[in-house]
């Protein structure tokens, strides 16, 4: 489903090139969920962005649902994001000019895979049915994140990438949102790669990996 | 403390050079357009003042003969009888206005330019009739040297162009008018010895109403345009300053928290802005000088063509308008920054540091704005209904433009909402396209208002010029119905010509005219033959039945629209004319002529003005024979080139004058449009920072950067085109007010308005182009953005 092989990425800074990912490899099967942990600044988001085709690798290969990212141009990567990947960010990043209903359906309609029944189910399951005509700025953080999750799932993507989806929420609503998300991801049959700080949340996923000094390990170092 | 605070404040501009450039450019452009117009105005006004103060013609009463004939002998008689008068001989020769005066008796109140400069030797030469005074630029004109052959012309900078001041004896020679005097100037400082002898009348000095009002109107028009352009520029300044204030809010707060008093902070910000205003103002004045210098030849042609007033085609840098330009720059800056300054003054030390999106005007603001706009539009309607005079006309214009600008954002929001609702079915991208446009509206509304004004001015002035041209062409067709016009040198030649022509053409129509006083203003009376040419073609606006028969019998007169409006003379009213009053039987249009005019029958004219010789003829003949006849006339009678004018030539000449007349406004229009495009660019650049969080999610969900940039470009073009849709009716209303209100007040005649749908296409093209050009750079920047910039939007630690 997802194959990441020896991926390297560095950023130019005032002190010269700083290596963030120094040869990262991982595999994720269909329907599997994986938690990615690591200290702040360890490169978790960077890895997620590379997998989503939002940025280009310096070395190594990534393939999503059988498509190799290196071979794609800008347009190809945009299509891959649109058709195969659902993204959930810590900041929610909804489209401010569209109401909740339009936000929910946005990616599915963009991909030409709008399924009214599934959308309605998502809206109801996420407790958004009464909020469809509101605008993002009129919602609480928890509500916004539920919209973002619904939006990512609406197109039934093969892979959900979530970057600290509950990082901006208090513990109670974070747990509630996480429960909803895991249930719906399972129902959609998608794979999930989720970055989180929380040991408790990481434990709820099938597997976990830890990013440190640019490399992955499956053991948490003391 | 002050130095440190100022350094902190200024560091903002160092970090945002583009913002600073935009601020300075907006201010400089606004000031430049404004002061350019002022420079043109000042220059033209100076020329009129020179023209008007010559011999204090407006200040001195004069004595004229009721029959128009006054002689040197009569002057000598009166002078001997103790009348404090001085002779004046006035006439034209080779395009020059010749003024003959008698320096020894000339009243002191008569301002004679150049005379005080003459040394005693020169004065002797002047009195001897050998030396004449001429404006320096006139000396270089072709034909002037020949016309003054045998005389010693001396440059007198204070003289109006194309005017020659000479001793009365020299003027007699130049004009071939021996012993004649045009008028006697009365010395206002001395009493008159008794009642005027019969045959003489006193003409009281009146300012030349016609010329003054006409030129005022032109200057008023230019000033209105200058102001419009200035306002458009100030929109940019407002946008730049507003952004700078918002971005510096955290800094203001920190400075206050560190102990800088609010007054000191406010004073520093004020000083900073005044500094910018002065720098940009100086640039602007320089720019204005450039604009004016580039446009001035056109302006000179314009005034010369329209009003017969000569303006020297050179520009002097005047201290007055430098100061005025700087003043406008400062005033504009303060107006644009007022709100921000007020906030800095009142800022509590612990104010929130989060920059509120500076332009996100809530719906409530927009509604309030729209209400104000509707109020202004109502006021404009009121001024139209109940006001009178030129200023009421301009009040209507101001209310109309400002009101429409204020209503625009509200109207656009409604349209975009409606379009968005319809687009929902067509796909998610088009739905987002409209919704996003609506969200951008607050940030762009100032720029769109500027664009609206610029476009409306374009339509308005274009319609006015077009109506002018079309009406004028049609009118010339009517007025110059004859194919050929001839002018003979002498009555004998005229008689010979007539005899020769009569069997060779369809008709020979004599035209006679004389300058005279019509109801207190200098005007012309024409005598015309009784002929179908006039019956069929003359541009009568209104007439009594049997008008031509009555005129032919000498029982009625025709008057031009100017005379009819100014004197309130309608059909049937009685018009005072030399040699007896006549009823008015018809009113005709007489565009571009500032003076009153009357037409009477040829015979009646001969009886009233027996001294006027018939020298001009209009010839009717088949158009195909015109050229052949003109050639024969030149060969057989040795007629000069200028003595034969064919109708097509006059038309071409007249049209050329009108084209040039509005070249100035055309240039100003284009500049204003460019400034509006710059205002849009400024707003878009300003907005682009806050755009990223709106665009990045769409990008993440599967659109390319190029696709997003294309949509952004299309969105701006669409907004510009929508603005053009609003600008069209506004511009037409503007034109209507100019033609039907302002023109009547200023020129004395009303111009029928015509629509030019072809020009509207150009309007939309210009709007789209302005929007596209303004959006191009932000779009390219967006396309070229590194993904890392977009990813920062998603970064957790912001
Ligand atoms: N565009 C960029 N330019 C320079 N450095 C970057 C950029 N993006 C991320 N970094 C650096 O890369 C490292 C990893 O960042 P990130 O992937 O966001 O970490 P995490 O998500 O694990 O907190 C950080 O040190 C960060 O400063
Ligand atoms: Mg991160």
Short mmCIF file of N, CA and C in Angstrom, two decimals, chain B residues 388-519:
data_model
loop_
_atom_site.label_atom_id
_atom_site.label_comp_id
_atom_site.label_asym_id
_atom_site.label_seq_id
_atom_site.Cartn_x
_atom_site.Cartn_y
_atom_site.Cartn_z
N UNK B 388 -28.82 74.97 -9.02
CA UNK B 388 -28.61 75.63 -10.30
C UNK B 388 -27.20 76.18 -10.32
N UNK B 389 -26.70 76.42 -11.51
CA UNK B 389 -25.35 76.94 -11.64
C UNK B 389 -24.36 75.81 -11.85
N UNK B 390 -23.15 76.25 -12.22
CA UNK B 390 -22.11 75.29 -12.54
C UNK B 390 -21.77 74.41 -11.34
N UNK B 391 -21.77 75.03 -10.16
CA UNK B 391 -21.35 74.26 -8.98
C UNK B 391 -22.37 73.20 -8.61
N UNK B 392 -23.64 73.48 -8.86
CA UNK B 392 -24.65 72.44 -8.62
C UNK B 392 -24.36 71.25 -9.52
N UNK B 393 -23.98 71.54 -10.77
CA UNK B 393 -23.63 70.47 -11.69
C UNK B 393 -22.49 69.63 -11.17
N UNK B 394 -21.48 70.30 -10.64
CA UNK B 394 -20.35 69.54 -10.12
C UNK B 394 -20.69 68.82 -8.82
N UNK B 395 -21.62 69.40 -8.05
CA UNK B 395 -22.08 68.69 -6.84
C UNK B 395 -22.78 67.39 -7.25
N UNK B 396 -23.57 67.46 -8.31
CA UNK B 396 -24.23 66.24 -8.81
C UNK B 396 -23.18 65.21 -9.19
N UNK B 397 -22.15 65.67 -9.90
CA UNK B 397 -21.09 64.75 -10.32
C UNK B 397 -20.41 64.10 -9.12
N UNK B 398 -20.05 64.92 -8.13
CA UNK B 398 -19.33 64.39 -6.97
C UNK B 398 -20.19 63.38 -6.22
N UNK B 399 -21.46 63.75 -5.98
CA UNK B 399 -22.35 62.84 -5.25
C UNK B 399 -22.53 61.54 -5.99
N UNK B 400 -22.68 61.66 -7.28
CA UNK B 400 -22.89 60.47 -8.13
C UNK B 400 -21.69 59.53 -8.04
N UNK B 401 -20.50 60.08 -8.24
CA UNK B 401 -19.29 59.24 -8.28
C UNK B 401 -19.00 58.61 -6.92
N UNK B 402 -19.03 59.45 -5.88
CA UNK B 402 -18.70 58.96 -4.56
C UNK B 402 -19.76 57.97 -4.08
N UNK B 403 -21.01 58.31 -4.30
CA UNK B 403 -22.10 57.44 -3.87
C UNK B 403 -21.99 56.08 -4.55
N UNK B 404 -21.76 56.09 -5.84
CA UNK B 404 -21.66 54.83 -6.57
C UNK B 404 -20.48 54.02 -6.06
N UNK B 405 -19.36 54.70 -5.78
CA UNK B 405 -18.18 53.98 -5.29
C UNK B 405 -18.50 53.28 -3.96
N UNK B 406 -19.25 53.97 -3.10
CA UNK B 406 -19.56 53.38 -1.80
C UNK B 406 -20.54 52.22 -1.91
N UNK B 407 -21.44 52.32 -2.88
CA UNK B 407 -22.44 51.26 -3.04
C UNK B 407 -21.81 50.01 -3.65
N UNK B 408 -20.73 50.23 -4.41
CA UNK B 408 -20.15 49.13 -5.19
C UNK B 408 -19.89 47.82 -4.41
N UNK B 409 -19.17 47.86 -3.26
CA UNK B 409 -18.86 46.58 -2.60
C UNK B 409 -20.12 45.81 -2.22
N UNK B 410 -21.12 46.52 -1.69
CA UNK B 410 -22.36 45.85 -1.31
C UNK B 410 -23.01 45.18 -2.51
N UNK B 411 -23.04 45.91 -3.59
CA UNK B 411 -23.66 45.41 -4.82
C UNK B 411 -22.90 44.18 -5.33
N UNK B 412 -21.58 44.29 -5.30
CA UNK B 412 -20.75 43.17 -5.77
C UNK B 412 -20.98 41.94 -4.91
N UNK B 413 -21.09 42.15 -3.60
CA UNK B 413 -21.29 41.02 -2.70
C UNK B 413 -22.58 40.30 -3.06
N UNK B 414 -23.63 41.08 -3.35
CA UNK B 414 -24.91 40.47 -3.74
C UNK B 414 -24.76 39.66 -5.02
N UNK B 415 -24.11 40.28 -6.01
CA UNK B 415 -23.95 39.60 -7.30
C UNK B 415 -23.15 38.32 -7.13
N UNK B 416 -22.05 38.40 -6.36
CA UNK B 416 -21.19 37.22 -6.18
C UNK B 416 -21.94 36.12 -5.44
N UNK B 417 -22.76 36.52 -4.46
CA UNK B 417 -23.52 35.51 -3.73
C UNK B 417 -24.49 34.81 -4.67
N UNK B 418 -25.14 35.59 -5.51
CA UNK B 418 -26.09 35.01 -6.46
C UNK B 418 -25.37 34.09 -7.43
N UNK B 419 -24.23 34.55 -7.93
CA UNK B 419 -23.47 33.73 -8.88
C UNK B 419 -22.99 32.45 -8.20
N UNK B 420 -22.56 32.56 -6.93
CA UNK B 420 -22.09 31.39 -6.19
C UNK B 420 -23.20 30.36 -6.02
N UNK B 421 -24.42 30.87 -5.75
CA UNK B 421 -25.54 29.95 -5.55
C UNK B 421 -25.83 29.18 -6.83
N UNK B 422 -25.71 29.86 -7.96
CA UNK B 422 -25.97 29.19 -9.23
C UNK B 422 -24.82 28.25 -9.61
N UNK B 423 -23.60 28.59 -9.15
CA UNK B 423 -22.42 27.80 -9.54
C UNK B 423 -22.35 26.48 -8.80
N UNK B 424 -23.07 26.37 -7.67
CA UNK B 424 -23.02 25.17 -6.84
C UNK B 424 -23.22 23.91 -7.68
N UNK B 425 -24.16 24.02 -8.60
CA UNK B 425 -24.49 22.83 -9.40
C UNK B 425 -23.38 22.50 -10.40
N UNK B 426 -22.59 23.52 -10.75
CA UNK B 426 -21.63 23.32 -11.83
C UNK B 426 -20.32 22.71 -11.37
N UNK B 427 -20.17 22.51 -10.09
CA UNK B 427 -18.94 21.87 -9.66
C UNK B 427 -18.34 22.60 -8.48
N UNK B 428 -17.53 21.86 -7.76
CA UNK B 428 -17.04 22.38 -6.51
C UNK B 428 -16.02 23.49 -6.73
N UNK B 429 -15.27 23.40 -7.82
CA UNK B 429 -14.26 24.44 -8.06
C UNK B 429 -14.91 25.77 -8.39
N UNK B 430 -15.97 25.73 -9.19
CA UNK B 430 -16.60 27.00 -9.54
C UNK B 430 -17.32 27.56 -8.32
N UNK B 431 -17.84 26.67 -7.49
CA UNK B 431 -18.45 27.14 -6.25
C UNK B 431 -17.42 27.85 -5.38
N UNK B 432 -16.23 27.22 -5.28
CA UNK B 432 -15.16 27.82 -4.49
C UNK B 432 -14.70 29.15 -5.11
N UNK B 433 -14.62 29.16 -6.44
CA UNK B 433 -14.19 30.35 -7.18
C UNK B 433 -15.01 31.57 -6.75
N UNK B 434 -16.33 31.41 -6.74
CA UNK B 434 -17.19 32.56 -6.41
C UNK B 434 -17.15 32.87 -4.93
N UNK B 435 -17.18 31.80 -4.11
CA UNK B 435 -17.16 32.03 -2.66
C UNK B 435 -15.89 32.75 -2.26
N UNK B 436 -14.78 32.33 -2.88
CA UNK B 436 -13.50 32.93 -2.55
C UNK B 436 -13.43 34.38 -3.02
N UNK B 437 -14.02 34.63 -4.19
CA UNK B 437 -14.05 36.01 -4.69
C UNK B 437 -14.78 36.89 -3.69
N UNK B 438 -15.86 36.35 -3.14
CA UNK B 438 -16.65 37.12 -2.19
C UNK B 438 -15.84 37.38 -0.92
N UNK B 439 -15.05 36.38 -0.54
CA UNK B 439 -14.26 36.56 0.65
C UNK B 439 -13.15 37.60 0.44
N UNK B 440 -12.66 37.70 -0.78
CA UNK B 440 -11.60 38.66 -1.06
C UNK B 440 -12.12 40.08 -1.20
N UNK B 441 -13.41 40.20 -1.38
CA UNK B 441 -14.02 41.49 -1.70
C UNK B 441 -13.63 42.61 -0.72
N UNK B 442 -13.70 42.38 0.59
CA UNK B 442 -13.36 43.49 1.49
C UNK B 442 -11.96 44.02 1.25
N UNK B 443 -11.01 43.12 1.03
CA UNK B 443 -9.64 43.55 0.84
C UNK B 443 -9.42 44.26 -0.48
N UNK B 444 -10.28 43.96 -1.43
CA UNK B 444 -10.09 44.54 -2.76
C UNK B 444 -11.01 45.73 -3.02
N UNK B 445 -11.95 45.97 -2.07
CA UNK B 445 -13.01 46.90 -2.44
C UNK B 445 -12.49 48.32 -2.71
N UNK B 446 -11.46 48.73 -1.95
CA UNK B 446 -10.92 50.07 -2.22
C UNK B 446 -10.37 50.15 -3.64
N UNK B 447 -9.62 49.14 -4.01
CA UNK B 447 -9.03 49.14 -5.35
C UNK B 447 -10.13 49.07 -6.41
N UNK B 448 -11.17 48.30 -6.14
CA UNK B 448 -12.26 48.19 -7.12
C UNK B 448 -13.00 49.51 -7.24
N UNK B 449 -13.15 50.20 -6.10
CA UNK B 449 -13.77 51.54 -6.17
C UNK B 449 -12.93 52.46 -7.05
N UNK B 450 -11.61 52.40 -6.84
CA UNK B 450 -10.73 53.23 -7.66
C UNK B 450 -10.90 52.88 -9.13
N UNK B 451 -10.98 51.59 -9.40
CA UNK B 451 -11.15 51.16 -10.80
C UNK B 451 -12.49 51.65 -11.34
N UNK B 452 -13.52 51.56 -10.50
CA UNK B 452 -14.84 52.01 -10.92
C UNK B 452 -14.80 53.48 -11.35
N UNK B 453 -14.16 54.30 -10.52
CA UNK B 453 -14.09 55.73 -10.83
C UNK B 453 -13.32 55.96 -12.12
N UNK B 454 -12.19 55.27 -12.24
CA UNK B 454 -11.38 55.46 -13.43
C UNK B 454 -12.14 55.04 -14.69
N UNK B 455 -12.82 53.89 -14.60
CA UNK B 455 -13.57 53.41 -15.77
C UNK B 455 -14.75 54.32 -16.09
N UNK B 456 -15.45 54.76 -15.05
CA UNK B 456 -16.60 55.63 -15.27
C UNK B 456 -16.16 56.94 -15.91
N UNK B 457 -15.04 57.46 -15.44
CA UNK B 457 -14.52 58.68 -16.05
C UNK B 457 -14.23 58.44 -17.52
N UNK B 458 -13.68 57.26 -17.79
CA UNK B 458 -13.39 56.89 -19.17
C UNK B 458 -14.64 56.88 -20.04
N UNK B 459 -15.68 56.18 -19.56
CA UNK B 459 -16.93 56.12 -20.33
C UNK B 459 -17.53 57.52 -20.47
N UNK B 460 -17.55 58.23 -19.32
CA UNK B 460 -18.19 59.55 -19.32
C UNK B 460 -17.53 60.49 -20.31
N UNK B 461 -16.25 60.58 -20.22
CA UNK B 461 -15.55 61.51 -21.09
C UNK B 461 -15.60 61.02 -22.54
N UNK B 462 -15.47 59.69 -22.70
CA UNK B 462 -15.55 59.14 -24.05
C UNK B 462 -16.89 59.46 -24.70
N UNK B 463 -17.96 59.28 -23.93
CA UNK B 463 -19.29 59.57 -24.46
C UNK B 463 -19.43 61.04 -24.79
N UNK B 464 -18.88 61.88 -23.90
CA UNK B 464 -18.98 63.31 -24.15
C UNK B 464 -18.25 63.68 -25.44
N UNK B 465 -17.03 63.19 -25.56
CA UNK B 465 -16.24 63.50 -26.76
C UNK B 465 -16.94 62.96 -28.00
N UNK B 466 -17.42 61.73 -27.90
CA UNK B 466 -18.08 61.11 -29.04
C UNK B 466 -19.33 61.88 -29.45
N UNK B 467 -20.13 62.25 -28.46
CA UNK B 467 -21.34 63.01 -28.75
C UNK B 467 -20.98 64.33 -29.41
N UNK B 468 -19.96 64.94 -28.85
CA UNK B 468 -19.47 66.19 -29.39
C UNK B 468 -19.13 66.03 -30.87
N UNK B 469 -18.34 65.00 -31.14
CA UNK B 469 -17.84 64.81 -32.49
C UNK B 469 -18.99 64.53 -33.46
N UNK B 470 -19.87 63.61 -33.03
CA UNK B 470 -20.97 63.22 -33.91
C UNK B 470 -21.90 64.41 -34.18
N UNK B 471 -22.25 65.09 -33.09
CA UNK B 471 -23.14 66.24 -33.24
C UNK B 471 -22.49 67.28 -34.13
N UNK B 472 -21.22 67.46 -33.88
CA UNK B 472 -20.52 68.50 -34.59
C UNK B 472 -20.42 68.20 -36.09
N UNK B 473 -20.16 66.94 -36.41
CA UNK B 473 -20.09 66.58 -37.82
C UNK B 473 -21.43 66.83 -38.49
N UNK B 474 -22.49 66.35 -37.83
CA UNK B 474 -23.82 66.55 -38.39
C UNK B 474 -24.15 68.01 -38.53
N UNK B 475 -23.75 68.75 -37.53
CA UNK B 475 -24.05 70.17 -37.51
C UNK B 475 -23.29 70.91 -38.61
N UNK B 476 -22.02 70.50 -38.80
CA UNK B 476 -21.25 71.12 -39.87
C UNK B 476 -21.88 70.82 -41.23
N UNK B 477 -22.39 69.59 -41.38
CA UNK B 477 -23.05 69.24 -42.63
C UNK B 477 -24.20 70.19 -42.91
N UNK B 478 -24.92 70.53 -41.85
CA UNK B 478 -26.05 71.44 -42.02
C UNK B 478 -25.57 72.86 -42.25
N UNK B 479 -24.65 73.25 -41.38
CA UNK B 479 -24.24 74.63 -41.36
C UNK B 479 -23.40 74.98 -42.59
N UNK B 480 -22.54 74.06 -42.99
CA UNK B 480 -21.71 74.31 -44.17
C UNK B 480 -22.28 73.54 -45.36
N UNK B 481 -23.54 73.85 -45.63
CA UNK B 481 -24.22 73.09 -46.69
C UNK B 481 -23.64 73.39 -48.06
N UNK B 482 -23.14 74.58 -48.24
CA UNK B 482 -22.60 74.93 -49.55
C UNK B 482 -21.27 74.24 -49.78
N UNK B 483 -20.97 74.05 -51.07
CA UNK B 483 -19.80 73.25 -51.39
C UNK B 483 -18.51 74.07 -51.31
N UNK B 484 -18.60 75.36 -51.61
CA UNK B 484 -17.39 76.16 -51.72
C UNK B 484 -17.65 77.55 -51.12
N UNK B 485 -16.65 78.07 -50.43
CA UNK B 485 -16.77 79.42 -49.87
C UNK B 485 -15.63 80.27 -50.42
N UNK B 486 -16.00 81.48 -50.89
CA UNK B 486 -15.02 82.36 -51.52
C UNK B 486 -14.92 83.65 -50.73
N UNK B 487 -13.71 84.20 -50.64
CA UNK B 487 -13.56 85.53 -50.06
C UNK B 487 -12.78 86.40 -51.04
N UNK B 488 -13.37 87.52 -51.41
CA UNK B 488 -12.70 88.43 -52.33
C UNK B 488 -11.93 89.46 -51.53
N UNK B 489 -10.93 90.07 -52.17
CA UNK B 489 -10.12 91.07 -51.48
C UNK B 489 -10.80 92.43 -51.47
N UNK B 490 -11.44 92.76 -52.60
CA UNK B 490 -12.05 94.09 -52.72
C UNK B 490 -13.47 93.95 -53.26
N UNK B 491 -14.29 94.97 -53.03
CA UNK B 491 -15.67 94.93 -53.56
C UNK B 491 -15.67 94.76 -55.09
N UNK B 492 -14.69 95.38 -55.74
CA UNK B 492 -14.65 95.29 -57.20
C UNK B 492 -14.42 93.84 -57.62
N UNK B 493 -13.46 93.21 -56.94
CA UNK B 493 -13.18 91.81 -57.26
C UNK B 493 -14.40 90.96 -56.97
N UNK B 494 -15.08 91.28 -55.87
CA UNK B 494 -16.27 90.53 -55.50
C UNK B 494 -17.31 90.62 -56.62
N UNK B 495 -17.49 91.81 -57.14
CA UNK B 495 -18.49 92.00 -58.20
C UNK B 495 -18.11 91.20 -59.43
N UNK B 496 -16.81 91.25 -59.79
CA UNK B 496 -16.36 90.52 -60.97
C UNK B 496 -16.58 89.02 -60.79
N UNK B 497 -16.20 88.54 -59.62
CA UNK B 497 -16.37 87.12 -59.33
C UNK B 497 -17.82 86.70 -59.49
N UNK B 498 -18.67 87.52 -58.92
CA UNK B 498 -20.09 87.17 -58.90
C UNK B 498 -20.64 87.09 -60.32
N UNK B 499 -20.26 88.06 -61.09
CA UNK B 499 -20.72 88.11 -62.47
C UNK B 499 -20.25 86.87 -63.25
N UNK B 500 -18.98 86.52 -63.00
CA UNK B 500 -18.40 85.39 -63.71
C UNK B 500 -19.03 84.07 -63.26
N UNK B 501 -19.31 83.99 -61.96
CA UNK B 501 -19.78 82.73 -61.40
C UNK B 501 -21.24 82.44 -61.71
N UNK B 502 -22.05 83.47 -61.71
CA UNK B 502 -23.50 83.29 -61.76
C UNK B 502 -23.95 82.28 -62.82
N UNK B 503 -23.46 82.37 -64.06
CA UNK B 503 -23.92 81.37 -65.04
C UNK B 503 -23.26 80.01 -64.88
N UNK B 504 -22.23 79.89 -64.05
CA UNK B 504 -21.46 78.64 -64.01
C UNK B 504 -21.81 77.73 -62.86
N UNK B 505 -22.49 78.25 -61.83
CA UNK B 505 -22.83 77.40 -60.68
C UNK B 505 -24.32 77.45 -60.44
N UNK B 506 -24.78 76.57 -59.53
CA UNK B 506 -26.22 76.52 -59.25
C UNK B 506 -26.70 77.76 -58.53
N UNK B 507 -25.85 78.26 -57.59
CA UNK B 507 -26.25 79.47 -56.87
C UNK B 507 -25.04 80.15 -56.28
N UNK B 508 -25.08 81.48 -56.23
CA UNK B 508 -24.06 82.26 -55.56
C UNK B 508 -24.76 82.96 -54.39
N UNK B 509 -24.36 82.61 -53.18
CA UNK B 509 -25.06 83.16 -52.01
C UNK B 509 -24.12 84.10 -51.26
N UNK B 510 -24.40 85.40 -51.32
CA UNK B 510 -23.53 86.34 -50.62
C UNK B 510 -23.67 86.17 -49.10
N UNK B 511 -22.55 86.33 -48.40
CA UNK B 511 -22.57 86.29 -46.94
C UNK B 511 -21.94 87.57 -46.44
N UNK B 512 -22.67 88.29 -45.62
CA UNK B 512 -22.10 89.50 -45.03
C UNK B 512 -22.20 89.39 -43.52
N UNK B 513 -21.27 90.01 -42.86
CA UNK B 513 -21.34 89.98 -41.40
C UNK B 513 -20.64 91.19 -40.84
N UNK B 514 -21.00 91.51 -39.62
CA UNK B 514 -20.33 92.61 -38.95
C UNK B 514 -20.27 92.30 -37.46
N UNK B 515 -19.18 92.76 -36.84
CA UNK B 515 -19.08 92.60 -35.39
C UNK B 515 -19.87 93.72 -34.76
N UNK B 516 -20.65 93.38 -33.76
CA UNK B 516 -21.43 94.42 -33.12
C UNK B 516 -21.76 94.01 -31.70
N UNK B 517 -22.43 94.92 -31.03
CA UNK B 517 -22.81 94.66 -29.66
C UNK B 517 -24.19 94.03 -29.66
N UNK B 518 -24.30 92.81 -29.12
CA UNK B 518 -25.61 92.17 -29.02
C UNK B 518 -25.96 92.07 -27.54
N UNK B 519 -26.92 92.87 -27.12
CA UNK B 519 -27.36 92.87 -25.72
C UNK B 519 -26.17 92.96 -24.76
#
